[in-house]
mmCIF file of C-alpha atoms in Angstrom:
data_model
loop_
_atom_site.group_PDB
_atom_site.id
_atom_site.type_symbol
_atom_site.label_atom_id
_atom_site.label_comp_id
_atom_site.label_asym_id
_atom_site.label_seq_id
_atom_site.Cartn_x
_atom_site.Cartn_y
_atom_site.Cartn_z
ATOM 1 C CA MET A 1 208.093 218.043 12.971
ATOM 2 C CA LYS A 2 208.084 214.296 11.764
ATOM 3 C CA ILE A 3 204.566 215.002 10.404
ATOM 4 C CA ILE A 4 205.581 218.491 8.374
ATOM 5 C CA HIS A 5 208.073 216.750 6.815
ATOM 6 C CA LYS A 6 206.825 213.425 5.517
ATOM 7 C CA LYS A 7 203.915 216.234 4.008
ATOM 8 C CA ARG A 8 206.703 218.228 2.299
ATOM 9 C CA LYS A 9 208.619 214.920 1.194
ATOM 10 C CA ARG A 10 205.377 213.464 -0.525
ATOM 11 C CA VAL A 11 204.237 216.752 -1.859
ATOM 12 C CA TYR A 12 208.206 216.823 -3.244
ATOM 13 C CA GLU A 13 207.506 213.190 -4.959
ATOM 14 C CA LEU A 14 203.792 214.442 -6.044
ATOM 15 C CA HIS A 15 205.618 217.236 -7.980
ATOM 16 C CA LEU A 16 208.319 214.571 -9.657
ATOM 17 C CA LYS A 17 205.731 212.810 -10.680
ATOM 18 C CA LEU A 18 203.178 215.651 -12.297
ATOM 19 C CA GLU A 19 206.354 217.073 -13.625
ATOM 20 C CA HIS A 20 207.199 213.680 -15.429
ATOM 21 C CA ILE A 21 203.887 213.450 -16.848
ATOM 22 C CA LYS A 22 204.270 216.421 -18.262
ATOM 23 C CA TYR A 23 207.218 215.548 -20.424
ATOM 24 C CA LEU A 24 205.588 212.427 -21.276
ATOM 25 C CA ILE A 25 202.715 214.352 -22.219
ATOM 26 C CA ASP A 26 204.679 216.703 -24.672
ATOM 27 C CA GLN A 27 206.801 213.913 -26.393
ATOM 28 C CA TYR A 28 203.966 212.406 -26.716
ATOM 29 C CA ASP A 29 202.286 215.864 -29.157
ATOM 30 C CA ASN A 30 206.119 216.420 -30.649
ATOM 31 C CA THR A 31 205.921 212.900 -31.740
ATOM 32 C CA HIS A 32 202.569 212.778 -33.094
ATOM 33 C CA SER A 33 201.960 216.214 -34.287
ATOM 34 C CA SER A 34 202.867 215.596 -37.945
ATOM 35 C CA GLN A 35 200.041 212.420 -38.208
ATOM 36 C CA MET A 36 197.421 214.879 -36.475
ATOM 37 C CA THR A 37 197.800 217.103 -38.691
ATOM 38 C CA GLU A 38 197.563 214.721 -41.939
ATOM 39 C CA ASP A 39 194.458 213.142 -39.585
ATOM 40 C CA GLU A 40 192.577 216.691 -40.096
ATOM 41 C CA ASP A 41 193.563 217.337 -43.596
ATOM 42 C CA ASP A 42 191.712 213.380 -44.203
ATOM 43 C CA VAL A 43 188.431 214.935 -42.101
ATOM 44 C CA GLU A 44 188.284 217.433 -43.989
ATOM 45 C CA GLU A 45 188.200 216.002 -47.420
ATOM 46 C CA GLU A 46 186.012 214.017 -45.814
ATOM 47 C CA GLU A 47 183.048 216.433 -44.834
ATOM 48 C CA GLU A 48 183.708 218.105 -48.571
ATOM 49 C CA GLU A 49 182.484 214.802 -49.925
ATOM 50 C CA GLU A 50 179.617 214.345 -47.550
ATOM 51 C CA GLU A 51 178.787 218.510 -47.891
ATOM 52 C CA GLY A 52 178.364 217.565 -52.243
ATOM 53 C CA GLU A 53 176.365 214.281 -51.540
ATOM 54 C CA VAL A 54 173.676 216.207 -49.439
ATOM 55 C CA ASP A 55 173.253 218.829 -51.911
ATOM 56 C CA ASP A 56 172.549 216.172 -54.910
ATOM 57 C CA ASP A 57 169.441 215.207 -52.535
#
């Protein structure tokens, strides 16, 4: 019986850690989402410039 209790306790601890990691990921995504959209716009502008350079050759 003690082994089962220890396993359940361990599963519960791991579950809490997983939930905490999910929370941290969500917080990170929320704080950096505006920066990511700005970076994506910069990438699109660079790709357009590169395409123009290829067409000139």
